[in-house]
C-alpha cells in the first residue's frame, strides 16, 4: 500500500524543468513569481547528496544541504516548499532512498532522472542509461514510493519504438509513481531535432497517471499562449519547460514573455538575497542574454567575479549593499543571542565567541604567530590545530579552516592573557622586528618541554547561521565554520 501526501497536483500545471546549473534557488523562485506551478531543482547526484548535512540557515532563512567539502549542494526555502521537486541522479535503490529521506521534509516531491543523455549522468548508469534497464527502474521507484511520505515521479526520454516507450511507462505506472514526465526525443537526439509529439500522445493515452510533456521549447513554445497549444498537441496533462524558461522565465506569465532586461534584474536580486554562487549567477544571466552575450553588458557580466560586480553591471549596487547590511545585522543579532561573550570552560575545552578579521592585524602578523612565539618563549611545544566535525551549541563565522585556526589562537591568547598582535596593541616583544616587517629568517627559541594542543570544533549542524557572508570572494557555497574552541594540554 502506498501512503503519500498528494497535496501537490500534477494535472493541468506548468513546470520549470530540471536544468543543470540553471535550476538553483534564484531561478526557481523567479519562475514561481511568474506563474510556474512546480519547479524542479537541477539533477543532483545521489552519491554526493548522501554525504550532505542538513543545516538550517537562520541568516538566509533557508535550509542548506552541505557536502563534506562545504559546498552547498542544495538550498531551498519556505517560499517554494510546496512547489519544489527534488530531482536526483541515481542507479541504486538504497542510495536513492537515503537521499530522498534526507530531503523529503523540505520538498514537495522526489523525481528520478531517467532521461539525461549527458556522459556525466549516464556513465554511472544513471539518467538515460536507466532506460535500457527497466528492472532497475522498477526497483528504484518502488523503493522510493514505499519509503517516503511525498509523491515520487520520474522523467524519461522516448525509446526507439512507440511500443517500447508505452510498455516502459505502463511498467513505471505500476510502481505507484504520481506522474511521469516525457521528453519527446530519443536518447541520441539533441534540442535541434524536432520533438515527437505522437510518442507523448500515445503514452498519455496508455496510462492513467498524469503525463508531463517536455521538449517543445525549440519548435512549439515561444510565448505563454503556446504552452496550452503544446499540451493539446501532445495530449498530456501538463507541460514542462526547459530552454524557453531558461531564456526568459517570464514565459510562465500570462502576458509573457516580458522584457528580458527586467527579468534579469529580478533574477539578480534573488541571487544576491540568497547568496547564490557568483559563477552560477553569471551562467544564468548569459543564457538570458543569448545573442547579446558579446555586447558591452554581456562582456561586463562575463568579466565579473563576484555578485557585487554583477550587481554593478546592472546598476543594482545600492540593492546589493542594503542586502549585505541586512544579512550582517541578522548575523550579529543571532550571534549576540546565541553566543557567549566570555569564555566557557568545559573540562579542558574553552569555548568563546570569536571571529578572526584579517583587517584587524598588521599585514605580516597573525594570532597564530603570536601563540607560536609565546609557546617558544615558555618552552612549550608549538600549538597543534585539529579540525573535528562535531554538533555544537554555539557558532561563529569563519571563512575557512585557516581562519578558524586563527580564531582558535585568539581564544587561547585571550584566555592566557597574552597579546594577540592586533593593530594598536603595545609591542609585546613576542614577535621580532624582522617578522613584524615581513622579513625572513628570524630565529626564535626552539626549546620544547611541554605541549600546547588546540582543537577546532567545527559545526556539522546547529541552530545558528550557516552561510558565509560575501562568500563569492572565496567559495560562495562554504557554510559557516562555527565554533572556535581550544583544548589546553599543559602538563
PDB file of C-alpha atoms in Angstrom, residues 142-414:
ATOM      1  CA  UNK A 142       9.236   1.018  -5.730  1.00  0.00           C
ATOM      2  CA  UNK A 143      11.850   1.661  -3.056  1.00  0.00           C
ATOM      3  CA  UNK A 144      11.115   5.373  -3.114  1.00  0.00           C
ATOM      4  CA  UNK A 145       7.346   5.141  -3.322  1.00  0.00           C
ATOM      5  CA  UNK A 146       7.185   2.885  -0.262  1.00  0.00           C
ATOM      6  CA  UNK A 147       9.915   4.727   1.629  1.00  0.00           C
ATOM      7  CA  UNK A 148       8.981   8.417   1.609  1.00  0.00           C
ATOM      8  CA  UNK A 149       5.913  10.457   2.512  1.00  0.00           C
ATOM      9  CA  UNK A 150       5.932  12.739  -0.551  1.00  0.00           C
ATOM     10  CA  UNK A 151       4.962  11.926  -4.148  1.00  0.00           C
ATOM     11  CA  UNK A 152       7.558  10.241  -6.367  1.00  0.00           C
ATOM     12  CA  UNK A 153       7.871  10.931 -10.085  1.00  0.00           C
ATOM     13  CA  UNK A 154      10.362  10.290 -12.887  1.00  0.00           C
ATOM     14  CA  UNK A 155      11.405  11.902 -16.138  1.00  0.00           C
ATOM     15  CA  UNK A 156      12.240   9.803 -19.200  1.00  0.00           C
ATOM     16  CA  UNK A 157      13.108  10.078 -22.875  1.00  0.00           C
ATOM     17  CA  UNK A 158      11.284   8.102 -25.535  1.00  0.00           C
ATOM     18  CA  UNK A 159      12.612   4.704 -26.631  1.00  0.00           C
ATOM     19  CA  UNK A 160      13.400   3.656 -30.237  1.00  0.00           C
ATOM     20  CA  UNK A 161       9.865   2.362 -30.846  1.00  0.00           C
ATOM     21  CA  UNK A 162       6.438   3.566 -29.789  1.00  0.00           C
ATOM     22  CA  UNK A 163       5.591   0.161 -28.357  1.00  0.00           C
ATOM     23  CA  UNK A 164       8.706   0.049 -26.190  1.00  0.00           C
ATOM     24  CA  UNK A 165       8.010   3.533 -24.880  1.00  0.00           C
ATOM     25  CA  UNK A 166       4.405   2.788 -23.960  1.00  0.00           C
ATOM     26  CA  UNK A 167       5.357  -0.543 -22.366  1.00  0.00           C
ATOM     27  CA  UNK A 168       8.008   1.117 -20.190  1.00  0.00           C
ATOM     28  CA  UNK A 169       5.680   3.860 -18.967  1.00  0.00           C
ATOM     29  CA  UNK A 170       2.975   1.310 -18.150  1.00  0.00           C
ATOM     30  CA  UNK A 171       5.509  -0.581 -16.072  1.00  0.00           C
ATOM     31  CA  UNK A 172       6.540   2.664 -14.373  1.00  0.00           C
ATOM     32  CA  UNK A 173       2.897   3.420 -13.578  1.00  0.00           C
ATOM     33  CA  UNK A 174       2.592   0.143 -11.666  1.00  0.00           C
ATOM     34  CA  UNK A 175       5.332   1.199  -9.231  1.00  0.00           C
ATOM     35  CA  UNK A 176       2.961   3.758  -7.725  1.00  0.00           C
ATOM     36  CA  UNK A 177       4.545   6.971  -9.013  1.00  0.00           C
ATOM     37  CA  UNK A 178       2.386  10.102  -9.010  1.00  0.00           C
ATOM     38  CA  UNK A 179       3.342  11.253 -12.536  1.00  0.00           C
ATOM     39  CA  UNK A 180       5.832  10.772 -15.343  1.00  0.00           C
ATOM     40  CA  UNK A 181       7.454  13.472 -17.455  1.00  0.00           C
ATOM     41  CA  UNK A 182       8.247  12.523 -21.053  1.00  0.00           C
ATOM     42  CA  UNK A 183      10.857  14.336 -23.134  1.00  0.00           C
ATOM     43  CA  UNK A 184       9.759  13.688 -26.690  1.00  0.00           C
ATOM     44  CA  UNK A 185      13.193  12.932 -28.132  1.00  0.00           C
ATOM     45  CA  UNK A 186      15.301   9.782 -28.417  1.00  0.00           C
ATOM     46  CA  UNK A 187      18.397   9.345 -26.279  1.00  0.00           C
ATOM     47  CA  UNK A 188      20.775  10.297 -29.092  1.00  0.00           C
ATOM     48  CA  UNK A 189      18.745  13.300 -30.268  1.00  0.00           C
ATOM     49  CA  UNK A 190      19.545  16.868 -29.302  1.00  0.00           C
ATOM     50  CA  UNK A 191      17.465  20.061 -28.992  1.00  0.00           C
ATOM     51  CA  UNK A 192      17.895  20.825 -32.712  1.00  0.00           C
ATOM     52  CA  UNK A 193      15.940  17.675 -33.597  1.00  0.00           C
ATOM     53  CA  UNK A 194      12.135  18.032 -33.883  1.00  0.00           C
ATOM     54  CA  UNK A 195      10.057  16.742 -30.995  1.00  0.00           C
ATOM     55  CA  UNK A 196       7.956  13.583 -31.408  1.00  0.00           C
ATOM     56  CA  UNK A 197       4.567  14.701 -30.101  1.00  0.00           C
ATOM     57  CA  UNK A 198       2.967  11.448 -31.259  1.00  0.00           C
ATOM     58  CA  UNK A 199       5.033   9.450 -28.758  1.00  0.00           C
ATOM     59  CA  UNK A 200       3.965  11.649 -25.859  1.00  0.00           C
ATOM     60  CA  UNK A 201       0.364  11.433 -27.020  1.00  0.00           C
ATOM     61  CA  UNK A 202       0.477   7.635 -27.159  1.00  0.00           C
ATOM     62  CA  UNK A 203       1.900   7.480 -23.637  1.00  0.00           C
ATOM     63  CA  UNK A 204      -0.742   9.880 -22.301  1.00  0.00           C
ATOM     64  CA  UNK A 205      -3.484   7.679 -23.755  1.00  0.00           C
ATOM     65  CA  UNK A 206      -1.979   4.465 -22.379  1.00  0.00           C
ATOM     66  CA  UNK A 207      -1.731   5.364 -18.676  1.00  0.00           C
ATOM     67  CA  UNK A 208      -3.982   6.914 -16.069  1.00  0.00           C
ATOM     68  CA  UNK A 209      -1.336   8.877 -14.157  1.00  0.00           C
ATOM     69  CA  UNK A 210      -0.562  12.448 -15.261  1.00  0.00           C
ATOM     70  CA  UNK A 211       1.906  12.750 -18.134  1.00  0.00           C
ATOM     71  CA  UNK A 212       4.005  15.923 -18.310  1.00  0.00           C
ATOM     72  CA  UNK A 213       5.122  16.876 -21.826  1.00  0.00           C
ATOM     73  CA  UNK A 214       8.653  18.217 -22.257  1.00  0.00           C
ATOM     74  CA  UNK A 215      10.841  19.218 -25.204  1.00  0.00           C
ATOM     75  CA  UNK A 216       8.784  21.852 -27.029  1.00  0.00           C
ATOM     76  CA  UNK A 217      10.909  24.940 -26.433  1.00  0.00           C
ATOM     77  CA  UNK A 218      12.518  24.998 -29.898  1.00  0.00           C
ATOM     78  CA  UNK A 219       9.539  24.301 -32.142  1.00  0.00           C
ATOM     79  CA  UNK A 220       6.362  24.964 -30.237  1.00  0.00           C
ATOM     80  CA  UNK A 221       6.674  27.227 -27.189  1.00  0.00           C
ATOM     81  CA  UNK A 222       7.680  30.838 -27.769  1.00  0.00           C
ATOM     82  CA  UNK A 223       5.065  32.623 -25.655  1.00  0.00           C
ATOM     83  CA  UNK A 224       2.810  31.794 -22.737  1.00  0.00           C
ATOM     84  CA  UNK A 225      -0.135  31.112 -25.039  1.00  0.00           C
ATOM     85  CA  UNK A 226       1.935  28.437 -26.792  1.00  0.00           C
ATOM     86  CA  UNK A 227       2.066  26.347 -23.616  1.00  0.00           C
ATOM     87  CA  UNK A 228      -1.562  25.290 -23.945  1.00  0.00           C
ATOM     88  CA  UNK A 229      -1.069  24.565 -27.663  1.00  0.00           C
ATOM     89  CA  UNK A 230       1.817  22.261 -26.803  1.00  0.00           C
ATOM     90  CA  UNK A 231      -0.241  20.499 -24.164  1.00  0.00           C
ATOM     91  CA  UNK A 232      -3.057  19.850 -26.624  1.00  0.00           C
ATOM     92  CA  UNK A 233      -0.652  18.706 -29.336  1.00  0.00           C
ATOM     93  CA  UNK A 234       0.736  16.043 -27.033  1.00  0.00           C
ATOM     94  CA  UNK A 235      -2.466  15.153 -25.216  1.00  0.00           C
ATOM     95  CA  UNK A 236      -0.537  15.488 -21.944  1.00  0.00           C
ATOM     96  CA  UNK A 237      -1.900  16.532 -18.574  1.00  0.00           C
ATOM     97  CA  UNK A 238       0.747  19.194 -18.079  1.00  0.00           C
ATOM     98  CA  UNK A 239       3.743  20.938 -19.648  1.00  0.00           C
ATOM     99  CA  UNK A 240       7.347  21.244 -18.519  1.00  0.00           C
ATOM    100  CA  UNK A 241       9.570  23.991 -19.969  1.00  0.00           C
ATOM    101  CA  UNK A 242      13.363  23.981 -20.046  1.00  0.00           C
ATOM    102  CA  UNK A 243      15.135  26.268 -22.527  1.00  0.00           C
ATOM    103  CA  UNK A 244      12.169  28.568 -23.102  1.00  0.00           C
ATOM    104  CA  UNK A 245      12.159  29.258 -19.356  1.00  0.00           C
ATOM    105  CA  UNK A 246      15.956  29.428 -19.160  1.00  0.00           C
ATOM    106  CA  UNK A 247      15.992  32.142 -21.843  1.00  0.00           C
ATOM    107  CA  UNK A 248      13.189  34.081 -20.144  1.00  0.00           C
ATOM    108  CA  UNK A 249      11.365  32.635 -17.119  1.00  0.00           C
ATOM    109  CA  UNK A 250       8.559  35.187 -17.557  1.00  0.00           C
ATOM    110  CA  UNK A 251       7.237  32.834 -20.262  1.00  0.00           C
ATOM    111  CA  UNK A 252       5.199  31.397 -17.373  1.00  0.00           C
ATOM    112  CA  UNK A 253       3.424  34.757 -17.007  1.00  0.00           C
ATOM    113  CA  UNK A 254       0.041  35.179 -18.725  1.00  0.00           C
ATOM    114  CA  UNK A 255       1.415  38.175 -20.615  1.00  0.00           C
ATOM    115  CA  UNK A 256       4.821  36.610 -21.071  1.00  0.00           C
ATOM    116  CA  UNK A 257       7.476  36.703 -22.028  1.00  0.00           C
ATOM    117  CA  UNK A 258       8.283  40.114 -20.555  1.00  0.00           C
ATOM    118  CA  UNK A 259      11.336  42.245 -21.489  1.00  0.00           C
ATOM    119  CA  UNK A 260      14.363  40.193 -20.502  1.00  0.00           C
ATOM    120  CA  UNK A 261      16.183  43.214 -19.034  1.00  0.00           C
ATOM    121  CA  UNK A 262      13.641  43.458 -16.221  1.00  0.00           C
ATOM    122  CA  UNK A 263      13.658  39.703 -15.750  1.00  0.00           C
ATOM    123  CA  UNK A 264      17.435  39.666 -15.343  1.00  0.00           C
ATOM    124  CA  UNK A 265      17.260  42.372 -12.677  1.00  0.00           C
ATOM    125  CA  UNK A 266      14.727  40.352 -10.703  1.00  0.00           C
ATOM    126  CA  UNK A 267      16.911  37.272 -11.042  1.00  0.00           C
ATOM    127  CA  UNK A 268      19.965  39.142  -9.735  1.00  0.00           C
ATOM    128  CA  UNK A 269      18.003  40.356  -6.724  1.00  0.00           C
ATOM    129  CA  UNK A 270      17.195  36.760  -5.764  1.00  0.00           C
ATOM    130  CA  UNK A 271      20.809  35.742  -6.390  1.00  0.00           C
ATOM    131  CA  UNK A 272      22.009  38.461  -4.009  1.00  0.00           C
ATOM    132  CA  UNK A 273      19.297  37.812  -1.425  1.00  0.00           C
ATOM    133  CA  UNK A 274      20.135  34.112  -1.242  1.00  0.00           C
ATOM    134  CA  UNK A 275      23.930  34.391  -1.603  1.00  0.00           C
ATOM    135  CA  UNK A 276      23.975  32.483  -4.873  1.00  0.00           C
ATOM    136  CA  UNK A 277      27.331  31.383  -6.279  1.00  0.00           C
ATOM    137  CA  UNK A 278      28.571  34.231  -8.497  1.00  0.00           C
ATOM    138  CA  UNK A 279      29.586  31.890 -11.312  1.00  0.00           C
ATOM    139  CA  UNK A 280      26.170  30.269 -11.286  1.00  0.00           C
ATOM    140  CA  UNK A 281      24.584  33.718 -11.413  1.00  0.00           C
ATOM    141  CA  UNK A 282      26.792  34.610 -14.389  1.00  0.00           C
ATOM    142  CA  UNK A 283      25.888  31.427 -16.230  1.00  0.00           C
ATOM    143  CA  UNK A 284      22.146  32.019 -15.927  1.00  0.00           C
ATOM    144  CA  UNK A 285      22.447  35.656 -16.980  1.00  0.00           C
ATOM    145  CA  UNK A 286      24.453  34.651 -20.042  1.00  0.00           C
ATOM    146  CA  UNK A 287      21.691  32.217 -21.030  1.00  0.00           C
ATOM    147  CA  UNK A 288      19.175  35.053 -20.817  1.00  0.00           C
ATOM    148  CA  UNK A 289      21.426  37.399 -22.777  1.00  0.00           C
ATOM    149  CA  UNK A 290      21.674  34.810 -25.585  1.00  0.00           C
ATOM    150  CA  UNK A 291      22.981  36.524 -28.731  1.00  0.00           C
ATOM    151  CA  UNK A 292      23.815  39.656 -26.733  1.00  0.00           C
ATOM    152  CA  UNK A 293      26.374  37.863 -24.618  1.00  0.00           C
ATOM    153  CA  UNK A 294      29.168  39.655 -26.531  1.00  0.00           C
ATOM    154  CA  UNK A 295      27.561  43.065 -26.053  1.00  0.00           C
ATOM    155  CA  UNK A 296      29.168  45.567 -23.638  1.00  0.00           C
ATOM    156  CA  UNK A 297      26.788  44.385 -20.902  1.00  0.00           C
ATOM    157  CA  UNK A 298      27.483  40.745 -21.707  1.00  0.00           C
ATOM    158  CA  UNK A 299      31.222  41.283 -21.535  1.00  0.00           C
ATOM    159  CA  UNK A 300      30.868  43.075 -18.206  1.00  0.00           C
ATOM    160  CA  UNK A 301      28.858  40.156 -16.845  1.00  0.00           C
ATOM    161  CA  UNK A 302      31.407  37.647 -18.104  1.00  0.00           C
ATOM    162  CA  UNK A 303      34.244  39.599 -16.506  1.00  0.00           C
ATOM    163  CA  UNK A 304      32.511  39.815 -13.120  1.00  0.00           C
ATOM    164  CA  UNK A 305      33.933  37.612 -10.380  1.00  0.00           C
ATOM    165  CA  UNK A 306      31.503  38.386  -7.549  1.00  0.00           C
ATOM    166  CA  UNK A 307      27.822  39.107  -7.100  1.00  0.00           C
ATOM    167  CA  UNK A 308      28.860  42.642  -6.130  1.00  0.00           C
ATOM    168  CA  UNK A 309      30.447  43.139  -9.558  1.00  0.00           C
ATOM    169  CA  UNK A 310      27.422  41.607 -11.271  1.00  0.00           C
ATOM    170  CA  UNK A 311      25.117  43.996  -9.392  1.00  0.00           C
ATOM    171  CA  UNK A 312      27.282  46.896 -10.542  1.00  0.00           C
ATOM    172  CA  UNK A 313      26.857  45.849 -14.175  1.00  0.00           C
ATOM    173  CA  UNK A 314      23.089  46.158 -13.785  1.00  0.00           C
ATOM    174  CA  UNK A 315      23.079  49.292 -11.613  1.00  0.00           C
ATOM    175  CA  UNK A 316      21.998  47.380  -8.515  1.00  0.00           C
ATOM    176  CA  UNK A 317      24.872  48.401  -6.223  1.00  0.00           C
ATOM    177  CA  UNK A 318      22.545  50.039  -3.687  1.00  0.00           C
ATOM    178  CA  UNK A 319      20.359  46.936  -3.513  1.00  0.00           C
ATOM    179  CA  UNK A 320      23.428  44.742  -3.048  1.00  0.00           C
ATOM    180  CA  UNK A 321      24.745  46.923  -0.211  1.00  0.00           C
ATOM    181  CA  UNK A 322      21.366  47.026   1.528  1.00  0.00           C
ATOM    182  CA  UNK A 323      21.042  43.230   1.418  1.00  0.00           C
ATOM    183  CA  UNK A 324      24.576  42.765   2.737  1.00  0.00           C
ATOM    184  CA  UNK A 325      23.881  45.159   5.615  1.00  0.00           C
ATOM    185  CA  UNK A 326      20.642  43.345   6.396  1.00  0.00           C
ATOM    186  CA  UNK A 327      22.338  39.941   6.396  1.00  0.00           C
ATOM    187  CA  UNK A 328      25.204  41.230   8.536  1.00  0.00           C
ATOM    188  CA  UNK A 329      22.679  42.644  11.019  1.00  0.00           C
ATOM    189  CA  UNK A 330      20.899  39.288  11.197  1.00  0.00           C
ATOM    190  CA  UNK A 331      24.209  37.559  11.742  1.00  0.00           C
ATOM    191  CA  UNK A 332      25.153  39.952  14.546  1.00  0.00           C
ATOM    192  CA  UNK A 333      21.769  39.577  16.229  1.00  0.00           C
ATOM    193  CA  UNK A 334      21.959  35.783  16.141  1.00  0.00           C
ATOM    194  CA  UNK A 335      25.487  35.785  17.453  1.00  0.00           C
ATOM    195  CA  UNK A 336      24.667  38.129  20.320  1.00  0.00           C
ATOM    196  CA  UNK A 337      21.690  35.998  21.370  1.00  0.00           C
ATOM    197  CA  UNK A 338      23.313  32.590  20.908  1.00  0.00           C
ATOM    198  CA  UNK A 339      26.957  33.025  21.760  1.00  0.00           C
ATOM    199  CA  UNK A 340      28.871  33.673  24.975  1.00  0.00           C
ATOM    200  CA  UNK A 341      30.886  36.891  25.267  1.00  0.00           C
ATOM    201  CA  UNK A 342      33.079  35.331  27.918  1.00  0.00           C
ATOM    202  CA  UNK A 343      34.969  32.040  27.820  1.00  0.00           C
ATOM    203  CA  UNK A 344      33.009  28.975  28.880  1.00  0.00           C
ATOM    204  CA  UNK A 345      35.094  26.207  30.393  1.00  0.00           C
ATOM    205  CA  UNK A 346      34.122  22.566  29.967  1.00  0.00           C
ATOM    206  CA  UNK A 347      36.878  20.380  31.279  1.00  0.00           C
ATOM    207  CA  UNK A 348      39.953  21.174  29.223  1.00  0.00           C
ATOM    208  CA  UNK A 349      37.901  22.778  26.409  1.00  0.00           C
ATOM    209  CA  UNK A 350      37.296  26.522  26.318  1.00  0.00           C
ATOM    210  CA  UNK A 351      34.524  27.876  24.095  1.00  0.00           C
ATOM    211  CA  UNK A 352      34.310  31.557  23.194  1.00  0.00           C
ATOM    212  CA  UNK A 353      32.613  33.674  20.522  1.00  0.00           C
ATOM    213  CA  UNK A 354      35.493  34.857  18.360  1.00  0.00           C
ATOM    214  CA  UNK A 355      35.915  35.768  14.699  1.00  0.00           C
ATOM    215  CA  UNK A 356      39.262  36.396  13.018  1.00  0.00           C
ATOM    216  CA  UNK A 357      39.144  39.603  10.971  1.00  0.00           C
ATOM    217  CA  UNK A 358      42.280  39.977   8.874  1.00  0.00           C
ATOM    218  CA  UNK A 359      41.957  43.752   8.690  1.00  0.00           C
ATOM    219  CA  UNK A 360      42.411  43.988  12.480  1.00  0.00           C
ATOM    220  CA  UNK A 361      46.023  42.788  12.241  1.00  0.00           C
ATOM    221  CA  UNK A 362      49.158  44.139  10.543  1.00  0.00           C
ATOM    222  CA  UNK A 363      49.936  42.516   7.153  1.00  0.00           C
ATOM    223  CA  UNK A 364      52.697  40.238   8.486  1.00  0.00           C
ATOM    224  CA  UNK A 365      51.180  39.459  11.887  1.00  0.00           C
ATOM    225  CA  UNK A 366      48.608  36.813  12.893  1.00  0.00           C
ATOM    226  CA  UNK A 367      47.349  35.423  16.219  1.00  0.00           C
ATOM    227  CA  UNK A 368      48.827  32.028  15.340  1.00  0.00           C
ATOM    228  CA  UNK A 369      52.226  33.661  15.002  1.00  0.00           C
ATOM    229  CA  UNK A 370      51.870  35.263  18.444  1.00  0.00           C
ATOM    230  CA  UNK A 371      50.771  31.988  20.022  1.00  0.00           C
ATOM    231  CA  UNK A 372      53.715  30.180  18.426  1.00  0.00           C
ATOM    232  CA  UNK A 373      56.193  32.775  19.747  1.00  0.00           C
ATOM    233  CA  UNK A 374      54.617  32.648  23.208  1.00  0.00           C
ATOM    234  CA  UNK A 375      54.899  28.856  23.303  1.00  0.00           C
ATOM    235  CA  UNK A 376      58.545  29.118  22.296  1.00  0.00           C
ATOM    236  CA  UNK A 377      59.178  31.725  24.971  1.00  0.00           C
ATOM    237  CA  UNK A 378      57.555  29.467  27.567  1.00  0.00           C
ATOM    238  CA  UNK A 379      59.487  26.497  26.195  1.00  0.00           C
ATOM    239  CA  UNK A 380      56.383  24.597  25.178  1.00  0.00           C
ATOM    240  CA  UNK A 381      55.823  22.528  22.086  1.00  0.00           C
ATOM    241  CA  UNK A 382      54.321  24.536  19.258  1.00  0.00           C
ATOM    242  CA  UNK A 383      50.499  24.622  19.166  1.00  0.00           C
ATOM    243  CA  UNK A 384      48.735  21.907  17.217  1.00  0.00           C
ATOM    244  CA  UNK A 385      45.428  22.565  15.428  1.00  0.00           C
ATOM    245  CA  UNK A 386      42.972  19.772  14.885  1.00  0.00           C
ATOM    246  CA  UNK A 387      39.712  20.071  12.963  1.00  0.00           C
ATOM    247  CA  UNK A 388      36.914  17.976  14.424  1.00  0.00           C
ATOM    248  CA  UNK A 389      33.426  17.748  12.904  1.00  0.00           C
ATOM    249  CA  UNK A 390      31.001  17.840  15.767  1.00  0.00           C
ATOM    250  CA  UNK A 391      27.493  19.059  16.547  1.00  0.00           C
ATOM    251  CA  UNK A 392      27.811  22.059  18.843  1.00  0.00           C
ATOM    252  CA  UNK A 393      25.692  24.663  20.559  1.00  0.00           C
ATOM    253  CA  UNK A 394      27.458  27.927  19.796  1.00  0.00           C
ATOM    254  CA  UNK A 395      28.588  29.039  16.359  1.00  0.00           C
ATOM    255  CA  UNK A 396      30.580  31.778  14.695  1.00  0.00           C
ATOM    256  CA  UNK A 397      31.507  32.715  11.142  1.00  0.00           C
ATOM    257  CA  UNK A 398      34.891  31.610   9.831  1.00  0.00           C
ATOM    258  CA  UNK A 399      35.683  31.910   6.141  1.00  0.00           C
ATOM    259  CA  UNK A 400      37.891  28.838   6.015  1.00  0.00           C
ATOM    260  CA  UNK A 401      39.813  26.287   8.021  1.00  0.00           C
ATOM    261  CA  UNK A 402      42.733  28.732   8.170  1.00  0.00           C
ATOM    262  CA  UNK A 403      40.521  31.475   9.587  1.00  0.00           C
ATOM    263  CA  UNK A 404      39.059  29.008  12.094  1.00  0.00           C
ATOM    264  CA  UNK A 405      42.580  28.173  13.295  1.00  0.00           C
ATOM    265  CA  UNK A 406      43.391  31.868  13.675  1.00  0.00           C
ATOM    266  CA  UNK A 407      40.249  32.351  15.737  1.00  0.00           C
ATOM    267  CA  UNK A 408      41.199  29.408  17.952  1.00  0.00           C
ATOM    268  CA  UNK A 409      44.594  31.015  18.507  1.00  0.00           C
ATOM    269  CA  UNK A 410      42.787  34.214  19.555  1.00  0.00           C
ATOM    270  CA  UNK A 411      40.760  32.275  22.135  1.00  0.00           C
ATOM    271  CA  UNK A 412      43.893  30.702  23.538  1.00  0.00           C
ATOM    272  CA  UNK A 413      45.776  34.015  23.741  1.00  0.00           C
ATOM    273  CA  UNK A 414      42.881  35.805  25.414  1.00  0.00           C
TER     274      UNK A 414
END
